[in-house]
Amino acid sequence: MSDGIGRADSIALDFHKWMYVGYDCGMALLRNEDEHRAAFSARPSYLEGAERGLAGGEPWFCDYGIDLSRGNRALKVWTALETYGEAAFSEAITGNCALAAFMAAEIEARQDMALGAPVVSNVCVFTARSDLEPEAQSEVNARVAQTLQESGEAVFSTTRSQGRVMLRAAITNHRSREADVRAAIAAVAREAAA
């Protein structure tokens, strides 16, 4: 799945997904630091650099994004890795991918549902009513997502695939189990039939 990754100018990672930490922590790997800094760097007179003191030295983190100053966001990731270790994260990520494959099998077993794309990691995209015309599928899928989000019973987002709004499950919770997937798909089926 990572073929061609070496051609990317940058790669962004959100740690609230597979590192299971709170929002507001991410990482960007950059091919060309100077180009990235040039895109964001703005040094008004009150941020002028100096040879020494508080204004001395590089890098200035305000040159890497729109925030002027930064908290220690990476501490969340370091603490999680230090506390649980690489093996625990590997097991949880593998489990998330297995659950997405399980969800795909549950969907394929239902006559009225259909996958929108093959499941290759932790994301499962599908339509709740493959028997309807594309526009009607879009309406049903959007309604189902909103109803389940508001009830808290299951949380699907939506995306567009094949000209239709589809349901999207990104399984990123280390506590999710097969029973949760079964319950979520049953809720989708119930709401799609309503």
PDB file of C-alpha atoms in Angstrom:
ATOM      1  CA  MET A   1       0.000   0.000   0.000  1.00  0.00           C
ATOM      2  CA  SER A   2       2.962   2.330   0.318  1.00  0.00           C
ATOM      3  CA  ASP A   3       4.283   1.907  -3.247  1.00  0.00           C
ATOM      4  CA  GLY A   4       5.144   5.335  -4.615  1.00  0.00           C
ATOM      5  CA  ILE A   5       5.236   7.033  -1.219  1.00  0.00           C
ATOM      6  CA  GLY A   6       8.748   8.230  -1.988  1.00  0.00           C
ATOM      7  CA  ARG A   7       7.379  10.542  -4.694  1.00  0.00           C
ATOM      8  CA  ALA A   8       5.275  12.538  -2.208  1.00  0.00           C
ATOM      9  CA  ASP A   9       6.217  16.129  -1.420  1.00  0.00           C
ATOM     10  CA  SER A  10       4.742  15.705   2.049  1.00  0.00           C
ATOM     11  CA  ILE A  11       2.948  13.108   4.146  1.00  0.00           C
ATOM     12  CA  ALA A  12       0.579  14.072   6.953  1.00  0.00           C
ATOM     13  CA  LEU A  13      -0.436  11.790   9.810  1.00  0.00           C
ATOM     14  CA  ASP A  14      -3.251  12.342  12.299  1.00  0.00           C
ATOM     15  CA  PHE A  15      -2.465  10.703  15.628  1.00  0.00           C
ATOM     16  CA  HIS A  16      -6.088  10.797  16.821  1.00  0.00           C
ATOM     17  CA  LYS A  17      -6.684   7.856  14.513  1.00  0.00           C
ATOM     18  CA  TRP A  18      -4.294   4.938  14.871  1.00  0.00           C
ATOM     19  CA  MET A  19      -2.276   6.324  17.757  1.00  0.00           C
ATOM     20  CA  TYR A  20      -5.504   6.710  19.761  1.00  0.00           C
ATOM     21  CA  VAL A  21      -4.601  10.122  21.224  1.00  0.00           C
ATOM     22  CA  GLY A  22      -6.819  13.208  21.411  1.00  0.00           C
ATOM     23  CA  TYR A  23      -7.260  15.667  18.558  1.00  0.00           C
ATOM     24  CA  ASP A  24      -4.750  18.427  17.894  1.00  0.00           C
ATOM     25  CA  CYS A  25      -1.743  16.235  17.347  1.00  0.00           C
ATOM     26  CA  GLY A  26      -0.354  15.389  13.953  1.00  0.00           C
ATOM     27  CA  MET A  27       2.871  15.008  12.067  1.00  0.00           C
ATOM     28  CA  ALA A  28       4.041  16.148   8.652  1.00  0.00           C
ATOM     29  CA  LEU A  29       7.024  14.642   6.857  1.00  0.00           C
ATOM     30  CA  LEU A  30       8.387  17.132   4.324  1.00  0.00           C
ATOM     31  CA  ARG A  31      10.617  16.550   1.325  1.00  0.00           C
ATOM     32  CA  ASN A  32      11.754  20.180   1.118  1.00  0.00           C
ATOM     33  CA  GLU A  33      11.881  22.077   4.392  1.00  0.00           C
ATOM     34  CA  ASP A  34      12.819  25.380   2.745  1.00  0.00           C
ATOM     35  CA  GLU A  35       9.762  25.352   0.433  1.00  0.00           C
ATOM     36  CA  HIS A  36       7.470  24.536   3.347  1.00  0.00           C
ATOM     37  CA  ARG A  37       8.913  27.282   5.524  1.00  0.00           C
ATOM     38  CA  ALA A  38       8.612  29.779   2.657  1.00  0.00           C
ATOM     39  CA  ALA A  39       4.891  29.018   2.407  1.00  0.00           C
ATOM     40  CA  PHE A  40       4.227  29.966   6.042  1.00  0.00           C
ATOM     41  CA  SER A  41       7.082  32.182   7.171  1.00  0.00           C
ATOM     42  CA  ALA A  42       6.187  35.756   8.024  1.00  0.00           C
ATOM     43  CA  ARG A  43       8.537  37.730  10.207  1.00  0.00           C
ATOM     44  CA  PRO A  44       7.071  41.109  11.207  1.00  0.00           C
ATOM     45  CA  SER A  45       9.339  43.390  13.210  1.00  0.00           C
ATOM     46  CA  TYR A  46       8.262  41.909  16.537  1.00  0.00           C
ATOM     47  CA  LEU A  47       9.409  38.452  15.355  1.00  0.00           C
ATOM     48  CA  GLU A  48      12.723  39.535  13.895  1.00  0.00           C
ATOM     49  CA  GLY A  49      15.529  37.062  14.467  1.00  0.00           C
ATOM     50  CA  ALA A  50      18.735  37.862  16.303  1.00  0.00           C
ATOM     51  CA  GLU A  51      22.189  36.383  16.747  1.00  0.00           C
ATOM     52  CA  ARG A  52      21.532  35.457  20.393  1.00  0.00           C
ATOM     53  CA  GLY A  53      18.946  35.607  23.173  1.00  0.00           C
ATOM     54  CA  LEU A  54      15.298  34.570  22.846  1.00  0.00           C
ATOM     55  CA  ALA A  55      15.209  35.579  19.174  1.00  0.00           C
ATOM     56  CA  GLY A  56      18.366  33.635  18.339  1.00  0.00           C
ATOM     57  CA  GLY A  57      18.617  30.264  16.699  1.00  0.00           C
ATOM     58  CA  GLU A  58      16.539  28.184  14.330  1.00  0.00           C
ATOM     59  CA  PRO A  59      14.039  26.776  13.781  1.00  0.00           C
ATOM     60  CA  TRP A  60      11.256  29.103  14.719  1.00  0.00           C
ATOM     61  CA  PHE A  61       8.173  26.947  14.843  1.00  0.00           C
ATOM     62  CA  CYS A  62       5.996  29.828  13.678  1.00  0.00           C
ATOM     63  CA  ASP A  63       7.680  29.350  10.274  1.00  0.00           C
ATOM     64  CA  TYR A  64       6.066  25.921   9.849  1.00  0.00           C
ATOM     65  CA  GLY A  65       2.380  26.758  10.157  1.00  0.00           C
ATOM     66  CA  ILE A  66      -0.138  29.435  11.007  1.00  0.00           C
ATOM     67  CA  ASP A  67       0.279  29.166  14.787  1.00  0.00           C
ATOM     68  CA  LEU A  68       2.698  31.643  16.292  1.00  0.00           C
ATOM     69  CA  SER A  69       3.624  29.421  19.181  1.00  0.00           C
ATOM     70  CA  ARG A  70       3.258  25.743  19.859  1.00  0.00           C
ATOM     71  CA  GLY A  71       2.342  23.652  22.837  1.00  0.00           C
ATOM     72  CA  ASN A  72       4.041  20.310  23.255  1.00  0.00           C
ATOM     73  CA  ARG A  73       1.499  18.365  21.187  1.00  0.00           C
ATOM     74  CA  ALA A  74       3.941  15.553  20.531  1.00  0.00           C
ATOM     75  CA  LEU A  75       3.931  14.759  24.252  1.00  0.00           C
ATOM     76  CA  LYS A  76       0.610  12.938  23.733  1.00  0.00           C
ATOM     77  CA  VAL A  77       2.193  10.568  21.228  1.00  0.00           C
ATOM     78  CA  TRP A  78       5.373  10.063  23.234  1.00  0.00           C
ATOM     79  CA  THR A  79       3.357   9.305  26.390  1.00  0.00           C
ATOM     80  CA  ALA A  80       1.156   6.793  24.580  1.00  0.00           C
ATOM     81  CA  LEU A  81       4.132   5.014  23.008  1.00  0.00           C
ATOM     82  CA  GLU A  82       6.041   5.034  26.289  1.00  0.00           C
ATOM     83  CA  THR A  83       3.048   3.712  28.235  1.00  0.00           C
ATOM     84  CA  TYR A  84       1.717   1.039  25.872  1.00  0.00           C
ATOM     85  CA  GLY A  85       4.581   0.250  23.500  1.00  0.00           C
ATOM     86  CA  GLU A  86       4.820  -0.538  19.815  1.00  0.00           C
ATOM     87  CA  ALA A  87       3.363  -4.046  20.115  1.00  0.00           C
ATOM     88  CA  ALA A  88       0.108  -2.790  21.651  1.00  0.00           C
ATOM     89  CA  PHE A  89      -0.341  -0.258  18.856  1.00  0.00           C
ATOM     90  CA  SER A  90       0.433  -2.845  16.196  1.00  0.00           C
ATOM     91  CA  GLU A  91      -2.142  -5.207  17.693  1.00  0.00           C
ATOM     92  CA  ALA A  92      -4.791  -2.483  17.903  1.00  0.00           C
ATOM     93  CA  ILE A  93      -4.205  -1.322  14.311  1.00  0.00           C
ATOM     94  CA  THR A  94      -4.320  -4.897  13.028  1.00  0.00           C
ATOM     95  CA  GLY A  95      -7.559  -5.385  14.957  1.00  0.00           C
ATOM     96  CA  ASN A  96      -9.067  -2.244  13.386  1.00  0.00           C
ATOM     97  CA  CYS A  97      -8.235  -3.533   9.899  1.00  0.00           C
ATOM     98  CA  ALA A  98      -9.704  -6.945  10.716  1.00  0.00           C
ATOM     99  CA  LEU A  99     -12.921  -5.295  11.926  1.00  0.00           C
ATOM    100  CA  ALA A 100     -13.211  -3.309   8.694  1.00  0.00           C
ATOM    101  CA  ALA A 101     -12.874  -6.564   6.737  1.00  0.00           C
ATOM    102  CA  PHE A 102     -15.480  -8.128   9.036  1.00  0.00           C
ATOM    103  CA  MET A 103     -17.790  -5.171   8.370  1.00  0.00           C
ATOM    104  CA  ALA A 104     -17.327  -5.668   4.618  1.00  0.00           C
ATOM    105  CA  ALA A 105     -18.320  -9.325   4.964  1.00  0.00           C
ATOM    106  CA  GLU A 106     -21.402  -8.351   6.988  1.00  0.00           C
ATOM    107  CA  ILE A 107     -22.384  -5.855   4.291  1.00  0.00           C
ATOM    108  CA  GLU A 108     -21.805  -8.303   1.449  1.00  0.00           C
ATOM    109  CA  ALA A 109     -24.020 -10.838   3.247  1.00  0.00           C
ATOM    110  CA  ARG A 110     -26.970  -8.425   3.031  1.00  0.00           C
ATOM    111  CA  GLN A 111     -28.909  -8.293  -0.202  1.00  0.00           C
ATOM    112  CA  ASP A 112     -29.805  -4.612   0.100  1.00  0.00           C
ATOM    113  CA  MET A 113     -26.312  -3.277   0.903  1.00  0.00           C
ATOM    114  CA  ALA A 114     -23.190  -3.045  -1.263  1.00  0.00           C
ATOM    115  CA  LEU A 115     -19.580  -1.990  -0.816  1.00  0.00           C
ATOM    116  CA  GLY A 116     -18.485   1.182  -2.557  1.00  0.00           C
ATOM    117  CA  ALA A 117     -14.836   0.117  -2.629  1.00  0.00           C
ATOM    118  CA  PRO A 118     -12.763  -2.859  -1.532  1.00  0.00           C
ATOM    119  CA  VAL A 119     -11.622  -2.730   2.090  1.00  0.00           C
ATOM    120  CA  VAL A 120      -7.824  -2.532   2.193  1.00  0.00           C
ATOM    121  CA  SER A 121      -7.223  -1.087   5.661  1.00  0.00           C
ATOM    122  CA  ASN A 122      -9.571   0.208   8.358  1.00  0.00           C
ATOM    123  CA  VAL A 123     -12.063   2.073   6.154  1.00  0.00           C
ATOM    124  CA  CYS A 124     -15.312   0.567   4.877  1.00  0.00           C
ATOM    125  CA  VAL A 125     -17.424   2.526   2.371  1.00  0.00           C
ATOM    126  CA  PHE A 126     -20.863   1.222   1.451  1.00  0.00           C
ATOM    127  CA  THR A 127     -24.421   1.998   0.514  1.00  0.00           C
ATOM    128  CA  ALA A 128     -27.313   0.973   2.703  1.00  0.00           C
ATOM    129  CA  ARG A 129     -29.731   0.511  -0.211  1.00  0.00           C
ATOM    130  CA  SER A 130     -28.075  -0.741  -3.382  1.00  0.00           C
ATOM    131  CA  ASP A 131     -31.519  -1.542  -4.805  1.00  0.00           C
ATOM    132  CA  LEU A 132     -32.345   2.169  -5.226  1.00  0.00           C
ATOM    133  CA  GLU A 133     -31.340   4.639  -7.932  1.00  0.00           C
ATOM    134  CA  PRO A 134     -28.122   6.583  -7.157  1.00  0.00           C
ATOM    135  CA  GLU A 135     -29.909   9.788  -6.098  1.00  0.00           C
ATOM    136  CA  ALA A 136     -32.228   7.874  -3.769  1.00  0.00           C
ATOM    137  CA  GLN A 137     -29.254   5.942  -2.351  1.00  0.00           C
ATOM    138  CA  SER A 138     -27.546   9.251  -1.604  1.00  0.00           C
ATOM    139  CA  GLU A 139     -30.594  10.544   0.237  1.00  0.00           C
ATOM    140  CA  VAL A 140     -30.990   7.358   2.293  1.00  0.00           C
ATOM    141  CA  ASN A 141     -27.286   7.146   3.168  1.00  0.00           C
ATOM    142  CA  ALA A 142     -27.136  10.798   4.271  1.00  0.00           C
ATOM    143  CA  ARG A 143     -30.292  10.410   6.363  1.00  0.00           C
ATOM    144  CA  VAL A 144     -29.049   7.192   7.971  1.00  0.00           C
ATOM    145  CA  ALA A 145     -25.703   8.776   8.886  1.00  0.00           C
ATOM    146  CA  GLN A 146     -27.344  11.841  10.425  1.00  0.00           C
ATOM    147  CA  THR A 147     -29.964   9.844  12.336  1.00  0.00           C
ATOM    148  CA  LEU A 148     -27.394   7.474  13.823  1.00  0.00           C
ATOM    149  CA  GLN A 149     -25.000  10.320  14.649  1.00  0.00           C
ATOM    150  CA  GLU A 150     -27.731  12.186  16.504  1.00  0.00           C
ATOM    151  CA  SER A 151     -28.896   9.102  18.401  1.00  0.00           C
ATOM    152  CA  GLY A 152     -25.326   8.097  19.277  1.00  0.00           C
ATOM    153  CA  GLU A 153     -26.102   4.515  18.362  1.00  0.00           C
ATOM    154  CA  ALA A 154     -23.389   4.391  15.675  1.00  0.00           C
ATOM    155  CA  VAL A 155     -21.268   7.035  13.990  1.00  0.00           C
ATOM    156  CA  PHE A 156     -20.746   6.836  10.247  1.00  0.00           C
ATOM    157  CA  SER A 157     -19.496   9.723   8.163  1.00  0.00           C
ATOM    158  CA  THR A 158     -20.357  10.096   4.504  1.00  0.00           C
ATOM    159  CA  THR A 159     -18.261  10.337   1.373  1.00  0.00           C
ATOM    160  CA  ARG A 160     -18.887  10.355  -2.350  1.00  0.00           C
ATOM    161  CA  SER A 161     -18.105   7.320  -4.488  1.00  0.00           C
ATOM    162  CA  GLN A 162     -19.447   6.267  -7.865  1.00  0.00           C
ATOM    163  CA  GLY A 163     -21.573   9.418  -8.025  1.00  0.00           C
ATOM    164  CA  ARG A 164     -23.387   8.635  -4.764  1.00  0.00           C
ATOM    165  CA  VAL A 165     -23.226   9.706  -1.152  1.00  0.00           C
ATOM    166  CA  MET A 166     -22.119   6.611   0.743  1.00  0.00           C
ATOM    167  CA  LEU A 167     -21.660   5.653   4.361  1.00  0.00           C
ATOM    168  CA  ARG A 168     -18.084   5.558   5.597  1.00  0.00           C
ATOM    169  CA  ALA A 169     -16.776   3.758   8.649  1.00  0.00           C
ATOM    170  CA  ALA A 170     -13.197   4.472   9.695  1.00  0.00           C
ATOM    171  CA  ILE A 171     -12.565   2.015  12.501  1.00  0.00           C
ATOM    172  CA  THR A 172     -10.031   3.627  14.823  1.00  0.00           C
ATOM    173  CA  ASN A 173     -11.128   2.628  18.307  1.00  0.00           C
ATOM    174  CA  HIS A 174      -9.058  -0.015  20.060  1.00  0.00           C
ATOM    175  CA  ARG A 175     -12.138  -1.062  22.056  1.00  0.00           C
ATOM    176  CA  SER A 176     -14.342  -1.856  19.023  1.00  0.00           C
ATOM    177  CA  ARG A 177     -15.421  -5.487  18.681  1.00  0.00           C
ATOM    178  CA  GLU A 178     -17.346  -7.634  16.179  1.00  0.00           C
ATOM    179  CA  ALA A 179     -20.515  -7.169  18.251  1.00  0.00           C
ATOM    180  CA  ASP A 180     -20.196  -3.393  17.764  1.00  0.00           C
ATOM    181  CA  VAL A 181     -19.924  -3.849  13.998  1.00  0.00           C
ATOM    182  CA  ARG A 182     -22.945  -6.162  13.922  1.00  0.00           C
ATOM    183  CA  ALA A 183     -24.976  -3.663  15.958  1.00  0.00           C
ATOM    184  CA  ALA A 184     -23.937  -0.758  13.725  1.00  0.00           C
ATOM    185  CA  ILE A 185     -24.858  -2.614  10.527  1.00  0.00           C
ATOM    186  CA  ALA A 186     -28.179  -3.671  12.058  1.00  0.00           C
ATOM    187  CA  ALA A 187     -28.870  -0.025  12.932  1.00  0.00           C
ATOM    188  CA  VAL A 188     -28.065   1.016   9.369  1.00  0.00           C
ATOM    189  CA  ALA A 189     -30.410  -1.651   8.003  1.00  0.00           C
ATOM    190  CA  ARG A 190     -33.203  -0.575  10.349  1.00  0.00           C
ATOM    191  CA  GLU A 191     -32.872   3.116   9.494  1.00  0.00           C
ATOM    192  CA  ALA A 192     -32.491   2.449   5.757  1.00  0.00           C
ATOM    193  CA  ALA A 193     -35.778   0.538   5.784  1.00  0.00           C
ATOM    194  CA  ALA A 194     -37.632   3.313   7.644  1.00  0.00           C
TER     195      ALA A 194
END
